């Protein structure tokens, strides 16, 4: 294993670094601080457009669809360098990381050409309509029904936790089209206009104060058959394209506070004649976080090394996401403890915004893109080779379950 950049990678990193130094905005509060959601979205769009003009989005996407036709390692390098600037990219992550790769892989070239450009430039936002009140980890349990009627499908049901649906122009929806076959075989994937008649988006305000995920209700929503991605009943296979990209995208969390920032925070809190950093218990905790973060860095480098050599990263993605989400939450909780009861209350103190945000947001991070327990199952089965979970509903028709 070689962690050093190759000559090509070093040159790419140098170019990305100097472009970022000239162009990246210096935002002190990536998660908004006092800004409204509309203001945050506006600056996120500006940054996305600047990157698109410079060729730093869609880096690995094929040239035929409007991407850069570059290497996966180039994308990794750009993201590593961009992370130093704490920019706000969340509104585009679902579209760029998951929906659009699914669209250009499974749609006709004409349809792909229609959607890729506006998404790359931040003009159109996409959301992923997969989870439902009764289907999350067990995604194949979705119940939102699409019934064919001429050259269209009529959709009824409900999705939930749909990130950025309230700001989205288009959505990728996994729908139940046949209840008489086993659950994995009766689903079909579609894309749809989020302003379709009969579609209602209700934002859910989370404890971070942001309302960035939603319930989405379908009442007789009409989706033209031309907006189907893949064959009728082939939705699970199409969803796997999306989910494979999701695990990789979500393992990064590039804008989380580092242990260096925790050290700065401890140093800024007066204790006795010195600061909280002089306390042995504080030093102990920070050392533990540092060791965890170093382990995560090595896992990332291992995945990076695989990508650099043209291989897909292995189960590192599941291990990395499991450890990263819990570490982020523990670091946030520790920062709140350092600030005693005032931790959460001092929400106006700019220097704390990131710790407070991550303390509250990382609870969701341990659920999104695979819960802790589901990731442990994956690691148990695919890394340790332990016996698989018993799945008794695999061959039973969907309408015979319950
Ligand atoms: C911040 C955030 C953003 C999200 N964004 C989106 C989005 O944009 N689009 C979208 O479609 N969805 C989104 N989701 C939904 C997310 O994919 C689901 O919440 C997730 O898959 C878990 O599903 P669930 O909530 O139904 O919980 P469940 O699957 O019902 O799980 C409940 C509990 O049971 C445990 N459990 C379930 N199955 C097993 C098992 N086999 N073995 C052991 N334990 C198990 C889980 O670990 C969990 O503790 C988002 C979620 C969050 C938190």
Short mmCIF file of C-alpha atoms and ligand atoms in Angstrom, two decimals:
data_model
loop_
_atom_site.label_atom_id
_atom_site.label_comp_id
_atom_site.label_asym_id
_atom_site.label_seq_id
_atom_site.Cartn_x
_atom_site.Cartn_y
_atom_site.Cartn_z
CA UNK A 1 0.00 0.00 0.00
CA UNK A 2 1.35 3.41 -0.99
CA UNK A 3 -0.23 6.50 0.55
CA UNK A 4 1.86 8.99 -1.44
CA UNK A 5 0.26 10.80 -4.40
CA UNK A 6 1.46 9.63 -7.81
CA UNK A 7 2.94 12.35 -10.05
CA UNK A 8 -0.45 12.79 -11.76
CA UNK A 9 -2.30 12.94 -8.43
CA UNK A 10 0.17 15.48 -7.01
CA UNK A 11 -0.30 17.70 -10.07
CA UNK A 12 -4.11 17.43 -9.82
CA UNK A 13 -3.95 18.27 -6.09
CA UNK A 14 -1.73 21.28 -6.75
CA UNK A 15 -4.13 22.65 -9.40
CA UNK A 16 -7.20 22.06 -7.17
CA UNK A 17 -5.45 23.67 -4.18
CA UNK A 18 -4.54 26.82 -6.05
CA UNK A 19 -8.00 27.10 -7.68
CA UNK A 20 -9.62 26.76 -4.24
CA UNK A 21 -7.23 29.31 -2.71
CA UNK A 22 -8.30 31.81 -5.39
CA UNK A 23 -12.01 31.02 -5.49
CA UNK A 24 -13.34 29.35 -2.32
CA UNK A 25 -15.44 31.67 -0.20
CA UNK A 26 -14.39 32.02 3.44
CA UNK A 27 -17.58 31.03 5.21
CA UNK A 28 -17.16 30.91 8.96
CA UNK A 29 -20.46 29.08 9.62
CA UNK A 30 -21.07 26.36 7.01
CA UNK A 31 -24.40 25.49 8.60
CA UNK A 32 -25.88 28.91 8.49
CA UNK A 33 -25.52 30.60 11.89
CA UNK A 34 -28.03 33.41 11.66
CA UNK A 35 -28.69 32.94 7.93
CA UNK A 36 -32.09 31.93 6.53
CA UNK A 37 -32.40 28.67 4.56
CA UNK A 38 -32.99 30.72 1.38
CA UNK A 39 -29.72 32.62 1.94
CA UNK A 40 -27.84 29.37 2.58
CA UNK A 41 -29.27 27.87 -0.59
CA UNK A 42 -28.34 30.95 -2.58
CA UNK A 43 -24.67 30.80 -1.57
CA UNK A 44 -24.59 27.01 -2.08
CA UNK A 45 -25.86 27.52 -5.65
CA UNK A 46 -23.18 30.14 -6.30
CA UNK A 47 -20.42 27.80 -5.13
CA UNK A 48 -21.80 24.88 -7.18
CA UNK A 49 -21.88 27.07 -10.33
CA UNK A 50 -18.30 28.26 -9.78
CA UNK A 51 -17.10 24.65 -9.42
CA UNK A 52 -19.04 23.59 -12.54
CA UNK A 53 -17.43 26.35 -14.61
CA UNK A 54 -13.98 25.22 -13.45
CA UNK A 55 -14.68 21.51 -14.11
CA UNK A 56 -14.70 20.46 -10.45
CA UNK A 57 -18.15 18.81 -10.41
CA UNK A 58 -19.17 15.58 -12.13
CA UNK A 59 -15.44 14.79 -12.10
CA UNK A 60 -15.93 11.04 -12.65
CA UNK A 61 -19.03 11.30 -14.83
CA UNK A 62 -18.61 10.26 -18.47
CA UNK A 63 -17.82 13.04 -20.94
CA UNK A 64 -20.77 11.90 -23.13
CA UNK A 65 -23.21 12.99 -20.41
CA UNK A 66 -21.44 16.26 -19.62
CA UNK A 67 -19.03 15.11 -16.90
CA UNK A 68 -15.24 15.46 -16.82
CA UNK A 69 -14.50 11.79 -17.61
CA UNK A 70 -11.92 11.91 -14.80
CA UNK A 71 -10.65 9.39 -12.28
CA UNK A 72 -12.32 8.53 -8.96
CA UNK A 73 -9.07 9.48 -7.20
CA UNK A 74 -9.33 12.99 -8.68
CA UNK A 75 -12.74 13.40 -7.07
CA UNK A 76 -11.35 12.14 -3.74
CA UNK A 77 -8.47 14.65 -3.98
CA UNK A 78 -10.77 17.57 -4.82
CA UNK A 79 -13.09 16.73 -1.91
CA UNK A 80 -10.14 16.47 0.49
CA UNK A 81 -8.90 19.91 -0.52
CA UNK A 82 -12.39 21.47 -0.59
CA UNK A 83 -13.06 20.19 2.96
CA UNK A 84 -10.51 22.68 4.33
CA UNK A 85 -12.84 25.53 3.34
CA UNK A 86 -15.96 24.34 5.21
CA UNK A 87 -18.19 25.26 2.26
CA UNK A 88 -21.90 24.43 2.19
CA UNK A 89 -22.62 21.72 -0.41
CA UNK A 90 -25.38 19.68 1.27
CA UNK A 91 -28.30 20.70 -1.03
CA UNK A 92 -26.54 19.09 -4.00
CA UNK A 93 -25.14 15.99 -2.34
CA UNK A 94 -28.15 13.71 -2.91
CA UNK A 95 -28.55 14.76 -6.55
CA UNK A 96 -24.89 14.75 -7.52
CA UNK A 97 -23.88 11.79 -5.36
CA UNK A 98 -26.84 9.49 -6.00
CA UNK A 99 -29.74 10.60 -8.23
CA UNK A 100 -27.93 11.84 -11.33
CA UNK A 101 -25.54 8.84 -11.57
CA UNK A 102 -28.67 6.67 -11.42
CA UNK A 103 -30.40 8.78 -14.09
CA UNK A 104 -27.52 8.78 -16.57
CA UNK A 105 -26.87 5.07 -16.03
CA UNK A 106 -30.48 4.00 -16.64
CA UNK A 107 -32.15 6.74 -18.76
CA UNK A 108 -31.84 7.38 -22.50
CA UNK A 109 -28.95 9.69 -23.54
CA UNK A 110 -31.52 12.40 -24.43
CA UNK A 111 -33.05 12.34 -20.96
CA UNK A 112 -29.62 12.26 -19.30
CA UNK A 113 -28.54 15.26 -21.43
CA UNK A 114 -31.65 17.21 -20.31
CA UNK A 115 -30.92 16.79 -16.59
CA UNK A 116 -27.16 16.55 -16.08
CA UNK A 117 -26.17 20.14 -17.03
CA UNK A 118 -28.68 21.98 -14.78
CA UNK A 119 -27.79 19.66 -11.86
CA UNK A 120 -24.05 20.20 -12.35
CA UNK A 121 -24.50 23.99 -12.33
CA UNK A 122 -26.74 23.94 -9.23
CA UNK A 123 -29.78 25.18 -11.17
CA UNK A 124 -31.90 22.12 -10.34
CA UNK A 125 -31.97 20.19 -7.08
CA UNK A 126 -32.86 16.50 -6.79
CA UNK A 127 -34.11 14.38 -3.90
CA UNK A 128 -34.29 10.66 -3.21
CA UNK A 129 -37.82 9.37 -2.48
CA UNK A 130 -37.05 5.89 -1.13
CA UNK A 131 -37.85 5.61 2.63
CA UNK A 132 -41.41 5.30 3.90
CA UNK A 133 -42.92 5.15 7.38
CA UNK A 134 -42.75 1.33 7.21
CA UNK A 135 -39.66 0.90 5.02
CA UNK A 136 -36.17 2.19 5.78
CA UNK A 137 -33.52 -0.41 6.57
CA UNK A 138 -35.88 -2.89 4.91
CA UNK A 139 -36.23 -0.70 1.83
CA UNK A 140 -37.80 -3.49 -0.22
CA UNK A 141 -40.85 -3.17 2.08
CA UNK A 142 -42.04 0.05 0.35
CA UNK A 143 -45.81 0.33 -0.16
CA UNK A 144 -46.32 3.50 -2.23
CA UNK A 145 -48.28 2.08 -5.17
CA UNK A 146 -47.95 2.95 -8.85
CA UNK A 147 -50.73 1.54 -11.04
CA UNK A 148 -50.41 1.71 -14.82
CA UNK A 149 -53.06 3.67 -16.69
CA UNK A 150 -52.39 4.03 -20.43
CA UNK A 151 -49.03 5.70 -21.01
CA UNK A 152 -48.72 6.83 -17.38
CA UNK A 153 -48.69 5.56 -13.79
CA UNK A 154 -51.00 6.79 -11.03
CA UNK A 155 -49.23 6.97 -7.67
CA UNK A 156 -50.67 6.93 -4.13
CA UNK A 157 -48.83 6.65 -0.82
CA UNK A 158 -46.24 8.37 1.37
CA UNK A 159 -42.49 8.83 1.55
CA UNK A 160 -40.62 10.21 4.57
CA UNK A 161 -37.23 11.67 5.61
CA UNK A 162 -36.79 12.98 2.07
CA UNK A 163 -33.81 15.32 2.37
CA UNK A 164 -34.26 18.63 0.56
CA UNK A 165 -37.62 17.63 -1.01
CA UNK A 166 -38.86 21.10 -0.01
CA UNK A 167 -36.20 22.69 -2.24
CA UNK A 168 -36.12 20.04 -4.97
CA UNK A 169 -37.14 20.34 -8.59
CA UNK A 170 -37.02 16.60 -9.33
CA UNK A 171 -37.09 13.37 -7.37
CA UNK A 172 -36.06 9.77 -7.85
CA UNK A 173 -38.88 7.54 -6.58
CA UNK A 174 -38.88 3.81 -5.88
CA UNK A 175 -42.49 2.60 -6.18
CA UNK A 176 -44.43 -0.67 -5.73
CA UNK A 177 -45.82 -1.72 -9.14
CA UNK A 178 -46.69 -5.37 -8.43
CA UNK A 179 -47.89 -6.85 -5.12
CA UNK A 180 -48.29 -10.41 -6.38
CA UNK A 181 -44.55 -11.19 -6.59
CA UNK A 182 -41.87 -11.32 -3.82
CA UNK A 183 -40.99 -7.87 -2.50
CA UNK A 184 -37.69 -7.34 -4.33
CA UNK A 185 -39.31 -8.15 -7.70
CA UNK A 186 -42.36 -5.85 -7.58
CA UNK A 187 -40.69 -2.42 -7.51
CA UNK A 188 -39.99 0.05 -10.33
CA UNK A 189 -37.91 3.27 -10.39
CA UNK A 190 -39.18 6.58 -11.79
CA UNK A 191 -38.10 10.20 -11.78
CA UNK A 192 -40.72 12.90 -11.33
CA UNK A 193 -41.28 16.62 -11.24
CA UNK A 194 -41.60 17.68 -7.59
CA UNK A 195 -44.27 20.19 -8.63
CA UNK A 196 -46.56 17.45 -10.01
CA UNK A 197 -50.24 17.82 -9.21
CA UNK A 198 -51.24 15.75 -6.16
CA UNK A 199 -47.75 15.84 -4.60
CA UNK A 200 -47.55 17.48 -1.18
CA UNK A 201 -44.26 18.15 0.61
CA UNK A 202 -44.41 18.76 4.36
CA UNK A 203 -41.10 19.82 5.95
CA UNK A 204 -40.06 18.27 9.29
CA UNK A 205 -38.15 20.64 11.57
CA UNK A 206 -35.33 18.79 13.33
CA UNK A 207 -33.58 19.74 16.57
CA UNK A 208 -30.81 21.53 14.62
CA UNK A 209 -33.49 24.12 13.80
CA UNK A 210 -33.30 23.33 10.08
CA UNK A 211 -36.25 21.89 8.16
CA UNK A 212 -34.24 19.99 5.59
CA UNK A 213 -36.06 16.72 5.48
CA UNK A 214 -39.70 16.10 4.68
CA UNK A 215 -42.77 13.95 4.46
CA UNK A 216 -44.00 13.61 0.86
CA UNK A 217 -47.60 12.61 0.15
CA UNK A 218 -48.79 11.26 -3.21
CA UNK A 219 -52.48 11.54 -4.10
CA UNK A 220 -53.22 10.31 -7.64
CA UNK A 221 -49.91 11.72 -8.89
CA UNK A 222 -49.48 11.01 -12.60
CA UNK A 223 -46.00 9.96 -13.78
CA UNK A 224 -45.56 9.40 -17.54
CA UNK A 225 -44.19 5.95 -18.41
CA UNK A 226 -41.39 7.76 -20.31
CA UNK A 227 -40.03 8.73 -16.85
CA UNK A 228 -39.49 5.10 -15.85
CA UNK A 229 -35.84 4.16 -15.22
CA UNK A 230 -35.18 0.52 -16.08
CA UNK A 231 -37.73 -2.22 -16.68
CA UNK A 232 -41.06 -2.61 -14.87
CA UNK A 233 -40.23 -4.75 -11.80
CA UNK A 234 -36.50 -3.93 -12.13
CA UNK A 235 -36.50 -1.14 -9.54
CA UNK A 236 -34.40 -2.99 -6.98
CA UNK A 237 -31.49 -3.31 -9.39
CA UNK A 238 -31.74 0.39 -10.25
CA UNK A 239 -31.92 1.26 -6.53
CA UNK A 240 -28.68 -0.62 -5.95
CA UNK A 241 -26.91 1.86 -8.29
CA UNK A 242 -28.19 4.67 -6.06
CA UNK A 243 -27.40 2.94 -2.76
CA UNK A 244 -23.88 1.98 -3.82
CA UNK A 245 -23.18 5.69 -4.44
CA UNK A 246 -24.92 6.65 -1.15
CA UNK A 247 -22.66 4.56 1.10
CA UNK A 248 -19.56 6.15 -0.44
CA UNK A 249 -20.94 9.69 -0.38
CA UNK A 250 -22.10 9.55 3.19
CA UNK A 251 -18.89 8.09 4.67
CA UNK A 252 -17.07 11.39 4.18
CA UNK A 253 -18.74 14.02 6.40
CA UNK A 254 -15.99 16.45 5.38
CA UNK A 255 -17.29 19.47 7.28
CA UNK A 256 -17.27 17.95 10.79
CA UNK A 257 -15.19 19.61 13.53
CA UNK A 258 -11.75 18.07 14.05
CA UNK A 259 -9.94 17.18 17.28
CA UNK A 260 -7.74 20.26 16.67
CA UNK A 261 -10.85 22.40 17.03
CA UNK A 262 -11.76 20.50 20.20
CA UNK A 263 -8.31 21.30 21.58
CA UNK A 264 -8.82 24.98 20.71
CA UNK A 265 -12.22 24.91 22.45
CA UNK A 266 -10.78 23.28 25.62
CA UNK A 267 -7.96 25.83 25.64
CA UNK A 268 -10.48 28.70 25.46
CA UNK A 269 -12.43 27.57 28.56
CA UNK A 270 -10.96 28.99 31.78
CA UNK A 271 -10.43 26.46 34.57
CA UNK A 272 -8.54 27.32 37.79
CA UNK A 273 -5.41 29.25 36.85
CA UNK A 274 -5.33 27.75 33.36
CA UNK A 275 -7.79 26.18 30.92
CA UNK A 276 -9.89 23.02 30.59
CA UNK A 277 -7.07 21.58 28.49
CA UNK A 278 -4.91 21.25 31.65
CA UNK A 279 -7.38 18.72 33.07
CA UNK A 280 -6.11 15.12 32.80
CA UNK A 281 -9.61 13.75 32.06
CA UNK A 282 -10.05 16.25 29.20
CA UNK A 283 -6.64 15.33 27.77
CA UNK A 284 -7.56 11.65 28.03
CA UNK A 285 -10.84 12.10 26.15
CA UNK A 286 -9.24 14.23 23.41
CA UNK A 287 -6.47 11.62 23.01
CA UNK A 288 -9.15 8.93 22.51
CA UNK A 289 -10.90 11.02 19.82
CA UNK A 290 -7.55 11.64 18.16
CA UNK A 291 -6.79 7.91 18.02
CA UNK A 292 -10.24 7.23 16.57
CA UNK A 293 -9.81 9.95 13.95
CA UNK A 294 -6.35 8.64 13.04
CA UNK A 295 -7.86 5.16 12.55
CA UNK A 296 -10.54 6.68 10.31
CA UNK A 297 -7.88 8.51 8.30
CA UNK A 298 -6.04 5.24 7.72
CA UNK A 299 -9.28 3.54 6.63
CA UNK A 300 -9.89 6.42 4.23
CA UNK A 301 -6.34 6.14 2.88
CA UNK A 302 -6.86 2.44 2.36
CA UNK A 303 -10.01 3.14 0.33
CA UNK A 304 -8.16 5.95 -1.45
CA UNK A 305 -5.29 3.62 -2.29
CA UNK A 306 -7.76 1.07 -3.72
CA UNK A 307 -9.40 3.80 -5.84
CA UNK A 308 -5.99 5.08 -6.98
CA UNK A 309 -5.18 1.56 -8.20
CA UNK A 310 -8.49 1.36 -10.10
CA UNK A 311 -10.21 -0.95 -7.59
CA UNK A 312 -13.55 -0.37 -5.82
CA UNK A 313 -13.12 0.25 -2.08
CA UNK A 314 -14.11 -2.76 0.03
CA UNK A 315 -16.08 -2.89 3.29
CA UNK A 316 -14.01 0.07 4.59
CA UNK A 317 -16.98 2.27 3.61
CA UNK A 318 -19.29 0.54 6.14
CA UNK A 319 -16.67 0.49 8.90
CA UNK A 320 -15.75 4.13 8.23
CA UNK A 321 -19.35 5.32 8.29
CA UNK A 322 -20.12 3.39 11.51
CA UNK A 323 -17.11 4.77 13.40
CA UNK A 324 -17.27 8.27 11.90
CA UNK A 325 -20.92 8.91 12.85
CA UNK A 326 -20.45 7.76 16.46
CA UNK A 327 -17.16 9.67 16.83
CA UNK A 328 -18.82 12.86 15.54
CA UNK A 329 -21.63 12.46 18.06
CA UNK A 330 -19.22 11.72 20.93
CA UNK A 331 -17.05 14.74 20.05
CA UNK A 332 -20.16 16.94 19.96
CA UNK A 333 -21.38 15.58 23.30
CA UNK A 334 -17.95 16.09 24.86
CA UNK A 335 -17.87 19.71 23.62
CA UNK A 336 -21.33 20.25 25.17
CA UNK A 337 -20.03 18.79 28.46
CA UNK A 338 -17.01 21.07 28.40
CA UNK A 339 -19.38 24.01 28.18
CA UNK A 340 -21.50 22.56 30.98
CA UNK A 341 -25.24 23.28 30.87
CA UNK A 342 -24.64 26.29 28.61
CA UNK A 343 -23.51 24.05 25.74
CA UNK A 344 -26.78 23.88 23.93
CA UNK A 345 -28.14 27.19 25.20
CA UNK A 346 -25.35 29.35 23.81
CA UNK A 347 -26.64 28.87 20.29
CA UNK A 348 -25.78 32.43 19.32
CA UNK A 349 -22.07 32.02 20.09
CA UNK A 350 -20.52 31.76 16.64
CA UNK A 351 -17.44 29.76 17.73
CA UNK A 352 -19.74 26.99 19.02
CA UNK A 353 -22.10 26.73 16.11
CA UNK A 354 -20.29 23.83 14.49
CA UNK A 355 -20.07 21.73 17.68
CA UNK A 356 -23.70 22.35 18.52
CA UNK A 357 -24.81 21.58 15.00
CA UNK A 358 -22.82 18.36 14.83
CA UNK A 359 -23.90 17.23 18.28
CA UNK A 360 -27.53 17.43 17.15
CA UNK A 361 -27.05 16.40 13.52
CA UNK A 362 -24.88 13.34 14.15
CA UNK A 363 -27.79 11.48 15.79
CA UNK A 364 -29.31 11.45 12.28
CA UNK A 365 -25.97 10.55 10.74
CA UNK A 366 -26.07 7.28 12.70
CA UNK A 367 -29.36 6.45 10.90
CA UNK A 368 -29.01 7.91 7.38
CA UNK A 369 -27.34 5.77 4.73
CA UNK A 370 -27.52 2.62 6.90
CA UNK A 371 -28.13 2.54 10.66
CA UNK A 372 -25.37 1.46 13.07
CA UNK A 373 -27.03 -1.95 13.49
CA UNK A 374 -27.44 -2.54 9.76
CA UNK A 375 -23.80 -1.59 9.14
CA UNK A 376 -22.75 -4.01 11.89
CA UNK A 377 -24.75 -6.71 10.08
CA UNK A 378 -22.90 -5.91 6.84
CA UNK A 379 -19.53 -6.02 8.59
CA UNK A 380 -20.45 -9.28 10.36
CA UNK A 381 -21.57 -10.96 7.15
CA UNK A 382 -19.19 -9.56 4.55
CA UNK A 383 -16.03 -8.86 6.54
CA UNK A 384 -16.10 -11.44 9.33
CA UNK A 385 -17.96 -14.10 7.31
CA UNK A 386 -20.51 -14.75 10.07
CA UNK A 387 -23.82 -16.43 9.16
CA UNK A 388 -26.31 -14.11 7.42
CA UNK A 389 -29.47 -12.74 9.07
CA UNK A 390 -32.47 -15.05 8.54
CA UNK A 391 -34.70 -13.59 5.81
CA UNK A 392 -38.01 -15.40 5.84
CA UNK A 393 -39.89 -13.10 3.44
CA UNK A 394 -37.58 -13.39 0.44
CA UNK A 395 -39.72 -15.71 -1.71
CA UNK A 396 -43.19 -14.80 -0.42
CA UNK A 397 -45.50 -12.66 -2.63
CA UNK A 398 -45.68 -9.10 -1.23
CA UNK A 399 -49.47 -9.26 -0.73
CA UNK A 400 -49.09 -12.46 1.34
CA UNK A 401 -46.74 -10.82 3.89
CA UNK A 402 -47.91 -9.63 7.34
C1 LIG B 1 -30.59 12.82 8.25
C2 LIG B 1 -31.38 11.81 7.44
C3 LIG B 1 -31.58 12.02 6.09
C4 LIG B 1 -32.30 11.08 5.34
N1 LIG B 1 -32.50 11.35 4.01
C5 LIG B 1 -33.22 10.47 3.28
C6 LIG B 1 -33.53 10.75 1.91
O1 LIG B 1 -33.15 11.80 1.35
N2 LIG B 1 -34.27 9.86 1.20
C7 LIG B 1 -34.72 8.70 1.75
O2 LIG B 1 -35.37 7.93 1.05
N3 LIG B 1 -34.48 8.40 3.06
C8 LIG B 1 -33.75 9.27 3.83
N4 LIG B 1 -33.51 8.99 5.16
C9 LIG B 1 -34.10 7.79 5.76
C10 LIG B 1 -33.09 6.72 6.10
O3 LIG B 1 -32.62 6.06 4.92
C11 LIG B 1 -33.79 5.73 7.07
O4 LIG B 1 -34.12 6.47 8.22
C12 LIG B 1 -32.90 4.57 7.41
O5 LIG B 1 -32.73 3.73 6.32
C13 LIG B 1 -33.48 3.76 8.59
O6 LIG B 1 -34.78 3.41 8.33
P1 LIG B 1 -35.97 3.68 9.37
O7 LIG B 1 -35.89 5.10 9.81
O8 LIG B 1 -37.24 3.20 8.73
O9 LIG B 1 -35.65 2.77 10.64
P2 LIG B 1 -35.86 1.20 10.75
O10 LIG B 1 -35.30 0.54 9.56
O11 LIG B 1 -37.31 0.95 11.07
O12 LIG B 1 -34.98 0.86 12.00
C14 LIG B 1 -35.42 1.02 13.35
C15 LIG B 1 -34.38 0.39 14.26
O13 LIG B 1 -34.28 -1.03 13.98
C16 LIG B 1 -32.94 -1.38 13.68
N5 LIG B 1 -32.91 -2.43 12.65
C17 LIG B 1 -33.61 -2.45 11.48
N6 LIG B 1 -33.32 -3.55 10.78
C18 LIG B 1 -32.41 -4.25 11.50
C19 LIG B 1 -31.73 -5.49 11.30
N7 LIG B 1 -31.92 -6.22 10.20
N8 LIG B 1 -30.87 -5.89 12.26
C20 LIG B 1 -30.68 -5.16 13.38
N9 LIG B 1 -31.30 -3.99 13.64
C21 LIG B 1 -32.16 -3.55 12.71
C22 LIG B 1 -32.31 -0.10 13.16
O14 LIG B 1 -30.91 -0.11 13.31
C23 LIG B 1 -32.96 0.96 14.02
O15 LIG B 1 -32.32 1.07 15.26
C24 LIG B 1 -32.80 9.91 5.95
C25 LIG B 1 -32.61 9.70 7.31
C26 LIG B 1 -31.91 10.64 8.06
C27 LIG B 1 -31.74 10.39 9.53
#
